[in-house]
XYZ file of C-alpha atoms in Angstrom:
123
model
C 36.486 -109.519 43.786
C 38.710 -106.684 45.531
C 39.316 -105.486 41.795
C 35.475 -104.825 41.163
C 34.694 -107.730 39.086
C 31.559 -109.330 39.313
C 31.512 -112.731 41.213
C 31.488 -115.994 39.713
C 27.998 -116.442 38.362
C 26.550 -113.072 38.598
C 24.541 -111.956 35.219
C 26.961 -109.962 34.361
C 29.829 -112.558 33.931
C 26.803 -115.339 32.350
C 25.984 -113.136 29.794
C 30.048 -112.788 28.279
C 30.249 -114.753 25.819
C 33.108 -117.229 26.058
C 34.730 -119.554 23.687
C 33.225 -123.026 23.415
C 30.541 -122.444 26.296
C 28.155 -120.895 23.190
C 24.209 -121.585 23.889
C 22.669 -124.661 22.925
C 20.411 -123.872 19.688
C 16.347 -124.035 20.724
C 14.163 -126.559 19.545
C 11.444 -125.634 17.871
C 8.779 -126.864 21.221
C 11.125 -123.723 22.765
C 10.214 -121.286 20.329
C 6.744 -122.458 20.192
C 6.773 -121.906 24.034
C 8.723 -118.441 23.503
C 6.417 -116.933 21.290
C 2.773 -118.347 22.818
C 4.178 -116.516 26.183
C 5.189 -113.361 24.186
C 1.902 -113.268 22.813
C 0.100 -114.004 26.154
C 2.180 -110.962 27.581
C 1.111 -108.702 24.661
C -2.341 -109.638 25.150
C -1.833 -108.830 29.151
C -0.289 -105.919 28.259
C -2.964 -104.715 26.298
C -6.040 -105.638 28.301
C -4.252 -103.543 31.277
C -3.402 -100.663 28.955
C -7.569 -100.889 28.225
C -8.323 -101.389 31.898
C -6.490 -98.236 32.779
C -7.422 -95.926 29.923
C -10.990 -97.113 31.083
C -9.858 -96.075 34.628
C -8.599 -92.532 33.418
C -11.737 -91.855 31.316
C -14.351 -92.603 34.147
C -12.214 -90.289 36.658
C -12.239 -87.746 34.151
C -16.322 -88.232 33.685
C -16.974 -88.031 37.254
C -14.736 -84.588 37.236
C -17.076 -83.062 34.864
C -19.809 -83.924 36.854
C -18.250 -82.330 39.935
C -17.610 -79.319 38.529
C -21.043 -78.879 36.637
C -22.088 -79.479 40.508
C -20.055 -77.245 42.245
C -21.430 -74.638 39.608
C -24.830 -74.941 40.277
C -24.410 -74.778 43.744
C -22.396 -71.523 43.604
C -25.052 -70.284 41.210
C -27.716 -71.185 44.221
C -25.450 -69.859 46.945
C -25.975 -66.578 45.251
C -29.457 -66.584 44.650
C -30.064 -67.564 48.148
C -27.861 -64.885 49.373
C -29.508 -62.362 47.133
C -32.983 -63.402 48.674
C -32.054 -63.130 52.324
C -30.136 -59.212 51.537
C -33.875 -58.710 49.700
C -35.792 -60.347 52.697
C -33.486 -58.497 55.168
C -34.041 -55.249 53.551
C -37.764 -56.044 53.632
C -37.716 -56.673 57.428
C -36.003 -53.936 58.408
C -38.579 -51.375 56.536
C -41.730 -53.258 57.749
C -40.412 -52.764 61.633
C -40.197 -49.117 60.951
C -44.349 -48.868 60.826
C -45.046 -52.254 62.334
C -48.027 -51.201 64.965
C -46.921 -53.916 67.132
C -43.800 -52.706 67.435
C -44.511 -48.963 67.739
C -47.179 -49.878 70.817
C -45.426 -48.538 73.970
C -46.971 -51.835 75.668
C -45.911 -54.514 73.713
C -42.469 -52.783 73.714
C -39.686 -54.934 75.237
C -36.363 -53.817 75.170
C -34.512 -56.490 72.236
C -30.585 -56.615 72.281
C -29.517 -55.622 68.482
C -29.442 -58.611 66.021
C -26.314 -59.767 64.255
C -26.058 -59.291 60.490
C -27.771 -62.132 59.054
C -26.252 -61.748 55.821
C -22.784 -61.534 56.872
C -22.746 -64.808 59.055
C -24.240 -66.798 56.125
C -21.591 -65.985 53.008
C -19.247 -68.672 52.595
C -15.739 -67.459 53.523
């Protein structure tokens, strides 16, 4: 073993072939048995290769659907901020004639208002 060989019994040293230990010819109920599990591993094989491909494709579906999502909703994230610019805009001018704000009595002082557009766009 100090010379690097493999111990008695590893793989390695069973699979060398060695004069007069050959292997013992199958029967034929071993090669039955041989190929029934090689063809029940091929058939596993293949019904996981379907199970995953079925896997991949629904992942890939529900992407598309995402993304067609997140694109509407961008689209309405616009629109929405396009209304309340229009609506702000609109605001503003109708509080430069509004009588009830221009009456000296119903005047009460008002701190300034934040921009409502700017604390509303997604950063």
């Amino acid at each position: 073993m100090s010379q690097g060989l493999p111990a008695a019994g590893s793989v390695l040293q069973r699979s060398v072939a060695v004069p007069g230990n050959q292997p013992q010819p199958q029967s034929p109920e071993d090669d039955d048995r041989k190929v029934r599990r090689r063809e029940k591993n091929r058939v596993a094989a293949q019904r996981s290769r379907k199970k995953q491909t079925q896997k991949a494709d629904k992942l890939h579906e529900e992407y598309e659907c995402l993304e067609q999502e997140n694109t509407m909703l961008r689209r309405e994230i616009g629109k929405l901020t396009e209304e309340l610019k229009h609506l702000t805009e609109a605001l503003k001018e109708h509080e430069k004639m509004c009588p009830l704000l221009l009456c000296p009595m119903n005047f009460v002082p008002v701190p300034p208002r934040p921009d409502p557009v700017a604390g509303c766009l997604p950063r």
